[in-house]
Coordinates of C-alpha atoms in Angstrom, one line a residue:
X90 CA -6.8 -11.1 21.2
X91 CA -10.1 -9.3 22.2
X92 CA -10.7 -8.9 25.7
X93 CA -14.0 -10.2 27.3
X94 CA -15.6 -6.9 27.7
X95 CA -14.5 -6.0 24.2
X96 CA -15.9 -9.4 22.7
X97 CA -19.6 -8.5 24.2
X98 CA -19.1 -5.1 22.7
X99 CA -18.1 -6.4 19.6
X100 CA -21.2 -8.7 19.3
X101 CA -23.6 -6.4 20.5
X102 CA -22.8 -3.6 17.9
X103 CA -22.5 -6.5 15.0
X104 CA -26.2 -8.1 15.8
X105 CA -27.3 -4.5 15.6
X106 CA -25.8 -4.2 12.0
X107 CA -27.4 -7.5 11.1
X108 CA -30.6 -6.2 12.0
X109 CA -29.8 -3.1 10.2
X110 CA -28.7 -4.7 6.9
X111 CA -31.5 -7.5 7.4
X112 CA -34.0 -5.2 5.4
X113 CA -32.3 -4.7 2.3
X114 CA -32.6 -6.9 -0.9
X115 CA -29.8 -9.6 -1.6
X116 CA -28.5 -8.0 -4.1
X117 CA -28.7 -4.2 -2.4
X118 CA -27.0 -6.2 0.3
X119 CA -23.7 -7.1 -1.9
X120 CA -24.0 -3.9 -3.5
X121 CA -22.3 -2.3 0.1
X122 CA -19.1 -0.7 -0.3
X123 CA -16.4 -0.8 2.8
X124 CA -17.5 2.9 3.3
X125 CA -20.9 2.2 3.4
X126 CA -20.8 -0.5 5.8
X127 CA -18.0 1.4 8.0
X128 CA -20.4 4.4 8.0
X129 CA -23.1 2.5 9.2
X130 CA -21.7 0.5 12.1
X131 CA -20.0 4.5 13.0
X132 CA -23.5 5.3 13.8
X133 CA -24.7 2.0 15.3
X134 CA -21.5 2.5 17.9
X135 CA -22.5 6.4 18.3
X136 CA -26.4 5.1 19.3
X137 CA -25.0 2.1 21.8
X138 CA -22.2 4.6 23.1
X139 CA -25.0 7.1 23.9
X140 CA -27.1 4.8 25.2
X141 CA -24.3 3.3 27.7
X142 CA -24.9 -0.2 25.6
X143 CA -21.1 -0.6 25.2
X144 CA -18.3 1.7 26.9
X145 CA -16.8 4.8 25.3
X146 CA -13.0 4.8 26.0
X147 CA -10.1 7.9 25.4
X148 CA -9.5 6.4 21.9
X149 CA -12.9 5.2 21.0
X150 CA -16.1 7.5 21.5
X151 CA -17.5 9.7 18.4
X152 CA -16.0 12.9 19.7
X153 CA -12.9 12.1 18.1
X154 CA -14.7 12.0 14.8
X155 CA -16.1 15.1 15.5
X156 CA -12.9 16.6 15.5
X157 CA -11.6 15.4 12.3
X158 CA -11.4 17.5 9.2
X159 CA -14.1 17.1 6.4
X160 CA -12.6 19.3 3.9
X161 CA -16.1 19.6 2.3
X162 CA -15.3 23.2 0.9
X163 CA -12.8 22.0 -1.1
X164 CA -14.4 18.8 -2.6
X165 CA -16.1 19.5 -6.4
X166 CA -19.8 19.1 -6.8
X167 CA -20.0 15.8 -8.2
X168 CA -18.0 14.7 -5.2
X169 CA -20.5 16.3 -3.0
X170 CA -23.3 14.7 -4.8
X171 CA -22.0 11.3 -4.7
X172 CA -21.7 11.9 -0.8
X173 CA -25.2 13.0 -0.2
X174 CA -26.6 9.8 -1.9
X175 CA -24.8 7.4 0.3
X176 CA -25.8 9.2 3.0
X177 CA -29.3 8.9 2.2
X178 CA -28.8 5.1 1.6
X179 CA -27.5 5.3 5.3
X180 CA -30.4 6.8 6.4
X181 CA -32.6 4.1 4.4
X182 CA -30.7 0.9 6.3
X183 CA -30.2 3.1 9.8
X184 CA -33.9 5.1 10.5
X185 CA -32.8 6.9 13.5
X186 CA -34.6 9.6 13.9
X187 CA -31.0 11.5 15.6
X188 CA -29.0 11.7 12.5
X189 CA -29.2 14.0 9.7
X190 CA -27.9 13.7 6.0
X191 CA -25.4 16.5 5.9
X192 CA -23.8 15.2 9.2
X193 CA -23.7 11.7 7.2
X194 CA -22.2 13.5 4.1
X195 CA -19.8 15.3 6.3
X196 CA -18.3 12.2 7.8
X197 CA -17.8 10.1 4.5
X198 CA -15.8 13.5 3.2
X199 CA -13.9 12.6 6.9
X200 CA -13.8 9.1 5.7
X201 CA -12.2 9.6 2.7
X202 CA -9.0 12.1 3.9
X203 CA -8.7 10.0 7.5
X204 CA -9.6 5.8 7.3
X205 CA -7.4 3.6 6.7
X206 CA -6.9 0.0 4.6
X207 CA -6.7 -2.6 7.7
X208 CA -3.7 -4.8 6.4
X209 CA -2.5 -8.2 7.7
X210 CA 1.4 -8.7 8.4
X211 CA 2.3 -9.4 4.9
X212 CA 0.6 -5.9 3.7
X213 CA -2.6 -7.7 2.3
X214 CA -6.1 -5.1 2.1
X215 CA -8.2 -6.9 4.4
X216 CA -10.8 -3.9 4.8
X217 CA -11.0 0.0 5.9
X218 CA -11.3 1.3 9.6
X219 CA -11.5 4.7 11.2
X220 CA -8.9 5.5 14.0
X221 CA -9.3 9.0 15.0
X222 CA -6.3 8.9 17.2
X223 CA -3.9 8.0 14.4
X224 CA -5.3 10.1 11.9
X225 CA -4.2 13.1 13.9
X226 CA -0.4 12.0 13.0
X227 CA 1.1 14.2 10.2
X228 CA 2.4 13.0 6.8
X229 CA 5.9 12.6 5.4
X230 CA 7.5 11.0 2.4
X231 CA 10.1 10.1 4.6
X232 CA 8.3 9.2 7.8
X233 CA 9.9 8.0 10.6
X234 CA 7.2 5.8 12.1
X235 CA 5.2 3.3 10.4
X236 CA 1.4 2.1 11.0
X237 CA 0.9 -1.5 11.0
X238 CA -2.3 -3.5 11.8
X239 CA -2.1 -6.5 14.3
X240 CA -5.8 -7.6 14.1
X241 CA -8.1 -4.7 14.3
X242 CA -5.6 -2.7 16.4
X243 CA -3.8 0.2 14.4
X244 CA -0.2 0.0 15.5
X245 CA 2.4 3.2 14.4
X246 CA 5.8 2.1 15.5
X247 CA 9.4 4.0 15.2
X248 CA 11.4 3.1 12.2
X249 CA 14.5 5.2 13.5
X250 CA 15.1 6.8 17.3
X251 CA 13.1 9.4 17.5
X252 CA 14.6 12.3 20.2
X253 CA 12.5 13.6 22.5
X254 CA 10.4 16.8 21.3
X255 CA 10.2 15.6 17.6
X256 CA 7.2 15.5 16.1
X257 CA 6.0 10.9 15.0
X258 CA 5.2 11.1 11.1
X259 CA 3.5 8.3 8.9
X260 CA 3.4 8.2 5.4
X261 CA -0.1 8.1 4.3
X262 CA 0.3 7.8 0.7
X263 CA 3.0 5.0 -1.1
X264 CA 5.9 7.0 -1.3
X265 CA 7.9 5.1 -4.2
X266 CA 7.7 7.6 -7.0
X267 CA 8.5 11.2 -7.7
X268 CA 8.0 14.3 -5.7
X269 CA 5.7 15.7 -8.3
X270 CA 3.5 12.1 -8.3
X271 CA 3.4 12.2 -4.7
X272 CA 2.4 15.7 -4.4
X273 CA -0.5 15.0 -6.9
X274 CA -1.6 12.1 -4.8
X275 CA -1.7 14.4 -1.5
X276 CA -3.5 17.0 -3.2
X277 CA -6.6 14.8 -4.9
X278 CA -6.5 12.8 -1.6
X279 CA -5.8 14.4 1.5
X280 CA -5.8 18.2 0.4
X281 CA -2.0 19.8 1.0
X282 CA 0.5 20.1 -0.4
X283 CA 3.5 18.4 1.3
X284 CA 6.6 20.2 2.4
X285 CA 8.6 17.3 3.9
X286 CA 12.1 17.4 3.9
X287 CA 12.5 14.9 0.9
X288 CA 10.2 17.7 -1.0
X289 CA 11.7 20.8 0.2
X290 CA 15.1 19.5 -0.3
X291 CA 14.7 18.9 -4.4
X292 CA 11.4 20.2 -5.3
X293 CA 11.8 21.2 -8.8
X294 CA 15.9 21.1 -9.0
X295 CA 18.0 18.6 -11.5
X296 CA 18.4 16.6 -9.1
X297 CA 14.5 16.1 -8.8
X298 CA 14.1 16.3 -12.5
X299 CA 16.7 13.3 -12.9
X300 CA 14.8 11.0 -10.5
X301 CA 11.5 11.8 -11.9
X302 CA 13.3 10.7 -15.2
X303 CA 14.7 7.2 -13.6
X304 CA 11.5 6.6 -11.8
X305 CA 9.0 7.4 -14.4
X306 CA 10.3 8.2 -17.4
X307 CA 11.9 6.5 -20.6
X308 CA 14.8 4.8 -21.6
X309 CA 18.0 5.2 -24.1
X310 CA 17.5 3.7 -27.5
X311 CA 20.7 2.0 -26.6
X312 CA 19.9 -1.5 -25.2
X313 CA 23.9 -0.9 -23.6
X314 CA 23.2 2.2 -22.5
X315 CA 21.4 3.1 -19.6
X316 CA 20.9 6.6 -19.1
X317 CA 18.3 8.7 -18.3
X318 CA 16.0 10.6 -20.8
X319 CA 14.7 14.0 -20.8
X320 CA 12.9 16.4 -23.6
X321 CA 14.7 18.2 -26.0
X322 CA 14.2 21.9 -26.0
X323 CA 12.0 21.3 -29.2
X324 CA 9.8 19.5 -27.4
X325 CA 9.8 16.6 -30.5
X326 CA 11.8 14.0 -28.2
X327 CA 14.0 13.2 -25.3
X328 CA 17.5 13.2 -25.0
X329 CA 20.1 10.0 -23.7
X330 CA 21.9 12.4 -20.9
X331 CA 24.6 9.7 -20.8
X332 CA 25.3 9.2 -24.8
X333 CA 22.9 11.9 -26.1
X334 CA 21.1 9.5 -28.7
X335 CA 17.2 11.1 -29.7
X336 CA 14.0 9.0 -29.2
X337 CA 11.1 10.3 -30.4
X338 CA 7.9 11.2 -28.9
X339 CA 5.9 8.6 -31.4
X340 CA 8.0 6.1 -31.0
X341 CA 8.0 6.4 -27.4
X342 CA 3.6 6.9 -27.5
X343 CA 3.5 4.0 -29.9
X344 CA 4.8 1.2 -27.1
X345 CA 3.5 3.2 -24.3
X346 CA 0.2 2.9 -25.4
X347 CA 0.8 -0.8 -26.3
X348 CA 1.6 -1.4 -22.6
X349 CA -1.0 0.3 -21.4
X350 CA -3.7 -1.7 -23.6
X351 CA -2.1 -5.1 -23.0
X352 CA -2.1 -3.6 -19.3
X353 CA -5.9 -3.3 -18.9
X354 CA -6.7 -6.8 -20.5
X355 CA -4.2 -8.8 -18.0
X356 CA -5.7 -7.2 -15.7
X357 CA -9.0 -8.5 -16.3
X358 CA -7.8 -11.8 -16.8
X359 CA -6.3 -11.9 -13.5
X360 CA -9.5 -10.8 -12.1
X361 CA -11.0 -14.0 -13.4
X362 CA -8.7 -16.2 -11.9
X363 CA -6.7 -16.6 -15.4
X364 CA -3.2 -17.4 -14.1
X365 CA -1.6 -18.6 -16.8
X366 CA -3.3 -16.7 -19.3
X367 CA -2.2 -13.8 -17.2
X368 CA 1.4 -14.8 -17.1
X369 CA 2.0 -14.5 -20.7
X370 CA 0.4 -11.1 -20.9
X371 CA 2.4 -9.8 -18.2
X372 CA 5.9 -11.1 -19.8
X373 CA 5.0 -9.3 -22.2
X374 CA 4.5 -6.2 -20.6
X375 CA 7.5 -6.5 -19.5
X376 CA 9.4 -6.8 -22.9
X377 CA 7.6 -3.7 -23.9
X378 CA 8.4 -1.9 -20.7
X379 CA 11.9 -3.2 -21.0
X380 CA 12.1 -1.3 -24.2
X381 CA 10.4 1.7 -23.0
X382 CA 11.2 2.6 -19.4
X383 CA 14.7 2.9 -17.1
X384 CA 15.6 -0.1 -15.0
X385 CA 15.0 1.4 -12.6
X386 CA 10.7 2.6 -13.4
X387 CA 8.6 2.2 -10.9
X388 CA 6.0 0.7 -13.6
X389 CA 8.3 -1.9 -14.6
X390 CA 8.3 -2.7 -11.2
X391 CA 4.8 -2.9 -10.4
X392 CA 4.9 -5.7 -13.4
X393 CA 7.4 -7.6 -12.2
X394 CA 5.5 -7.4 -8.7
X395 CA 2.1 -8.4 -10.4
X396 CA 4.1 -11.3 -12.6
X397 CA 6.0 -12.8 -8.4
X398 CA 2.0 -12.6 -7.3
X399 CA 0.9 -15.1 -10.5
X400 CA 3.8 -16.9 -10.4
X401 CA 3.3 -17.9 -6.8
X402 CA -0.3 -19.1 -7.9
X403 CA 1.1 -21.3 -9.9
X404 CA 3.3 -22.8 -7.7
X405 CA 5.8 -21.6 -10.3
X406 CA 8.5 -21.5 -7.3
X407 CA 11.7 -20.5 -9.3
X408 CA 10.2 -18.4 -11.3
X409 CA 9.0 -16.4 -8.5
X410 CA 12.2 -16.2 -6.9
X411 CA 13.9 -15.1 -10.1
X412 CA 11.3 -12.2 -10.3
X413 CA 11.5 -11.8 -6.6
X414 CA 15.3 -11.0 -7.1
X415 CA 14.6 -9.0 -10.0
X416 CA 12.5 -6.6 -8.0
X417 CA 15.2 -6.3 -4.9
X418 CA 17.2 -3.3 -6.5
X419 CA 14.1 -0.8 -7.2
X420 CA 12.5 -1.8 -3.6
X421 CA 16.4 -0.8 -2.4
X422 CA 16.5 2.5 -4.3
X423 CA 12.8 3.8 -3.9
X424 CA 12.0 2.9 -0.3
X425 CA 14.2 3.5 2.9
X426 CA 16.5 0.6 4.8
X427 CA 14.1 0.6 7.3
X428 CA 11.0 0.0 5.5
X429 CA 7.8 -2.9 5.9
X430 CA 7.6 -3.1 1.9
X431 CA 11.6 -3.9 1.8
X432 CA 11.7 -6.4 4.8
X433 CA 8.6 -8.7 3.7
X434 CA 10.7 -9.0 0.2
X435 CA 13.7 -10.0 1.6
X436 CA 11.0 -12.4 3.7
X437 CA 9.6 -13.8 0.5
X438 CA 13.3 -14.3 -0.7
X439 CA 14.4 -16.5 2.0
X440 CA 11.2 -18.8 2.0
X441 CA 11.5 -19.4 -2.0
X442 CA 15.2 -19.6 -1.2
X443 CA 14.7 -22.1 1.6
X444 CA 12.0 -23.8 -0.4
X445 CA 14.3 -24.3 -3.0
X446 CA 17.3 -26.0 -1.1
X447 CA 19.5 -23.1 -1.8
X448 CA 20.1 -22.5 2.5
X449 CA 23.0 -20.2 2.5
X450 CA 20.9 -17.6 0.3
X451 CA 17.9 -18.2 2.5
X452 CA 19.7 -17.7 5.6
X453 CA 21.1 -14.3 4.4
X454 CA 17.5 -13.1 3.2
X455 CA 15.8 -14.2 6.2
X456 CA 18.2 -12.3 8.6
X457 CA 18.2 -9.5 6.5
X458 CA 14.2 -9.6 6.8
X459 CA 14.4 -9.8 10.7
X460 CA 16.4 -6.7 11.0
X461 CA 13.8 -5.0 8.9
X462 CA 10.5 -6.4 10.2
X463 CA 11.5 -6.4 13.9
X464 CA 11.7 -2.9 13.6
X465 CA 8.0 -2.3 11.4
X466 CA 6.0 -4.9 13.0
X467 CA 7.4 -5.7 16.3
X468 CA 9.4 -8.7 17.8
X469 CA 6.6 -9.8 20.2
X470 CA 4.2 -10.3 17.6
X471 CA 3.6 -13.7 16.1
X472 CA 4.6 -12.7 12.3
X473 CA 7.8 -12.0 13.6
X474 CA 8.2 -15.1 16.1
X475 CA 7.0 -17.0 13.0
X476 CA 10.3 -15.9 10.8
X477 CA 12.5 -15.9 13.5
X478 CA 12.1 -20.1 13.8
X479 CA 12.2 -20.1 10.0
X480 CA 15.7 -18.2 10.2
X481 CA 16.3 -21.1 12.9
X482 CA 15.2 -23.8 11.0
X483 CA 17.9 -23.2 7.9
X484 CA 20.4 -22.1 10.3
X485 CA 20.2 -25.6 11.8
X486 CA 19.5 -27.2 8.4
X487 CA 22.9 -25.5 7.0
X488 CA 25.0 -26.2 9.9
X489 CA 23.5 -30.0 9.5
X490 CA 25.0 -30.2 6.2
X491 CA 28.3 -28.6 6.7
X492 CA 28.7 -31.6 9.4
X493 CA 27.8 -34.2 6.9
X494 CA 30.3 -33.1 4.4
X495 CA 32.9 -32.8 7.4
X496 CA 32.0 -36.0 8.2

């Protein structure tokens, strides 16, 4: 909850925006991106700040975004371009006369490598936000602190003991795939290149090469068979490292550009609100993924993850839970014990489970979700006091029906 002072801040700076945003067209209006409006009410604070309007506090006043990074050097001139014309859109809704447009161009170029998507408990985008403090935290692709939102308020919190001295890491990118995939995301996005521990320690060794093969690679032509593929030394296929049967690279482009086709248009359909339509196309996906990728791909995954979302619109319960189970072992193997992404599965688990009469299952789920998410997002908070009386509830519900039948 927002203290008092904070409320009147809070209103003060958004009837300033309104007044801002009052003079453009409708439809310029809904044309706003986050980063636009974020970018705007950044200045509308800086001008009340200034002005001694609303307070400036240790982890909220403008110098902190004067000390992030921009990075401008090494943005490409189309980037730059594209910066310099939202910033004279700024200046269009803002006319004050103490801002410049290469200031404004420098801080979307800070916006870009430092905001961050405000998410509620369950991990759902809600909108972006700048927290200077929290961007000063490094990277790793085995962080040992995570950032979760309660409200506005940017939370990092220890996944693991951390001893005195060591350095708090986040992961700012999502860490389930390979080290090169991860190091191309860090590079586009944020600039470096990363030399965690979980990079350092395999970075281009067979053991690396292997994972990169599970996670986002192919499958054996051998439905029984599930080992890993990688390319002959002809460069004309890949190789079954457990049986050594040959797939070829046409075969292999064939279904993958099948999947990614069939890919694009459920998409679509989703977007219009097409659940059912959606549901088909993502089944079969999933047939065509089943044939091309390892159990374990991260791509299969993200289908399966996309087919649990439909599912759940349409109230299709056990369905759900039989896609939420089939997710469970790549969430196990890609993300850490300790992880939000892992804890809110096994959450989902025990409410379908619950849902679904089958207690037992639902109490072991549940529990297992507490000892994730008290950890990630806090036992004080109300997410976690919410799942804590579910895990109650079929604790008393189970022991209920064990009396009846000793009865």
């Amino acid at each position: 909850m927002l203290g008092v002072l904070a409320r009147k801040s809070e209103w003060k700076l958004h009837r300033l925006e309104c007044q801002a945003l009052a003079g453009l067209s409708k439809d310029r209006q809904r044309s706003l991106t986050p980063s636009l409006r974020l970018m705007v009410r950044l200045y509308l604070k800086r001008r009340l700040q200034n002005e001694q309007v609303i307070p400036t506090t240790a982890t909220d006043n403008y110098n902190l975004v004067e000390a992030l990074v921009d990075h401008m050097s090494d943005i490409d001139e189309k980037q730059l371009v594209l910066y310099a014309q939202m910033a004279n859109l700024v200046n269009l809704i803002l006319h004050l006369p103490e801002i410049n447009i290469k200031e404004i161009a420098q801080n979307f170029s800070k916006l870009a490598c430092n905001a961050h998507t405000i998410c509620d408990s369950e991990l759902r985008p809600l909108g972006t936000g700048l927290y200077p403090v929290v961007s000063i935290i490094n990277h790793s692709c085995s962080p040992n602190s995570f950032l979760v939102f309660e409200g506005r308020q940017a939370v990092v919190r220890a996944g693991e003991l951390i001893p005195k001295g060591t350095e708090v890491l986040i992961n700012y990118i999502e860490t389930a795939g390979s080290t090169a995939t991860r190091q191309k995301a860090l590079n586009e996005q944020y600039f470096f290149t990363c030399s965690c521990p979980r990079c350092k320690k395999v970075c281009g060794l067979y053991e690396d090469i292997q994972e990169s093969a599970t996670l986002e690679g192919y499958r054996c032509k051998d439905d029984k068979c599930n080992g890993l593929l990688l390319r002959d030394s002809d460069d004309k296929g890949f190789i079954c490292q457990t049986c050594g049967l040959v797939r070829s690279k046409e075969e292999i482009k064939t279904i993958a550009s099948d999947v990614k086709l069939m890919v694009e248009k459920a998409s679509t359909t989703l977007s219009y609100g097409n659940y059912l339509e959606a549901s088909a196309m993502y089944r079969t996906i999933e047939q065509l993924q089943l044939k091309l990728c390892h159990p374990f791909s991260i791509n299969l995954m993200r289908t399966r993850e996309s087919l649990l979302k439909v599912l759940m619109e349409l109230e299709d319960w056990r369905g759900a839970l039989t896609y939420c189970r089939l997710i469970m072992p790549a969430y196990k193997r890609v993300y850490p014990d300790i992880h939000p992404l892992l804890g809110l599965q096994y959450y989902t688990c025990g409410k379908l489970e619950w849902f679904l009469g089958e207690t037992d299952s639902a109490i072991k789920s549940l529990t297992k979700a507490v000892d994730v998410l008290r950890i990630t997002h806090g036992t004080n908070t109300s997410f976690v006091s919410d799942l804590l009386v579910r895990l109650d509830e079929a604790r008393a519900e189970a022991a209920h029906k064990l009396s009846l039948e000793d009865g």
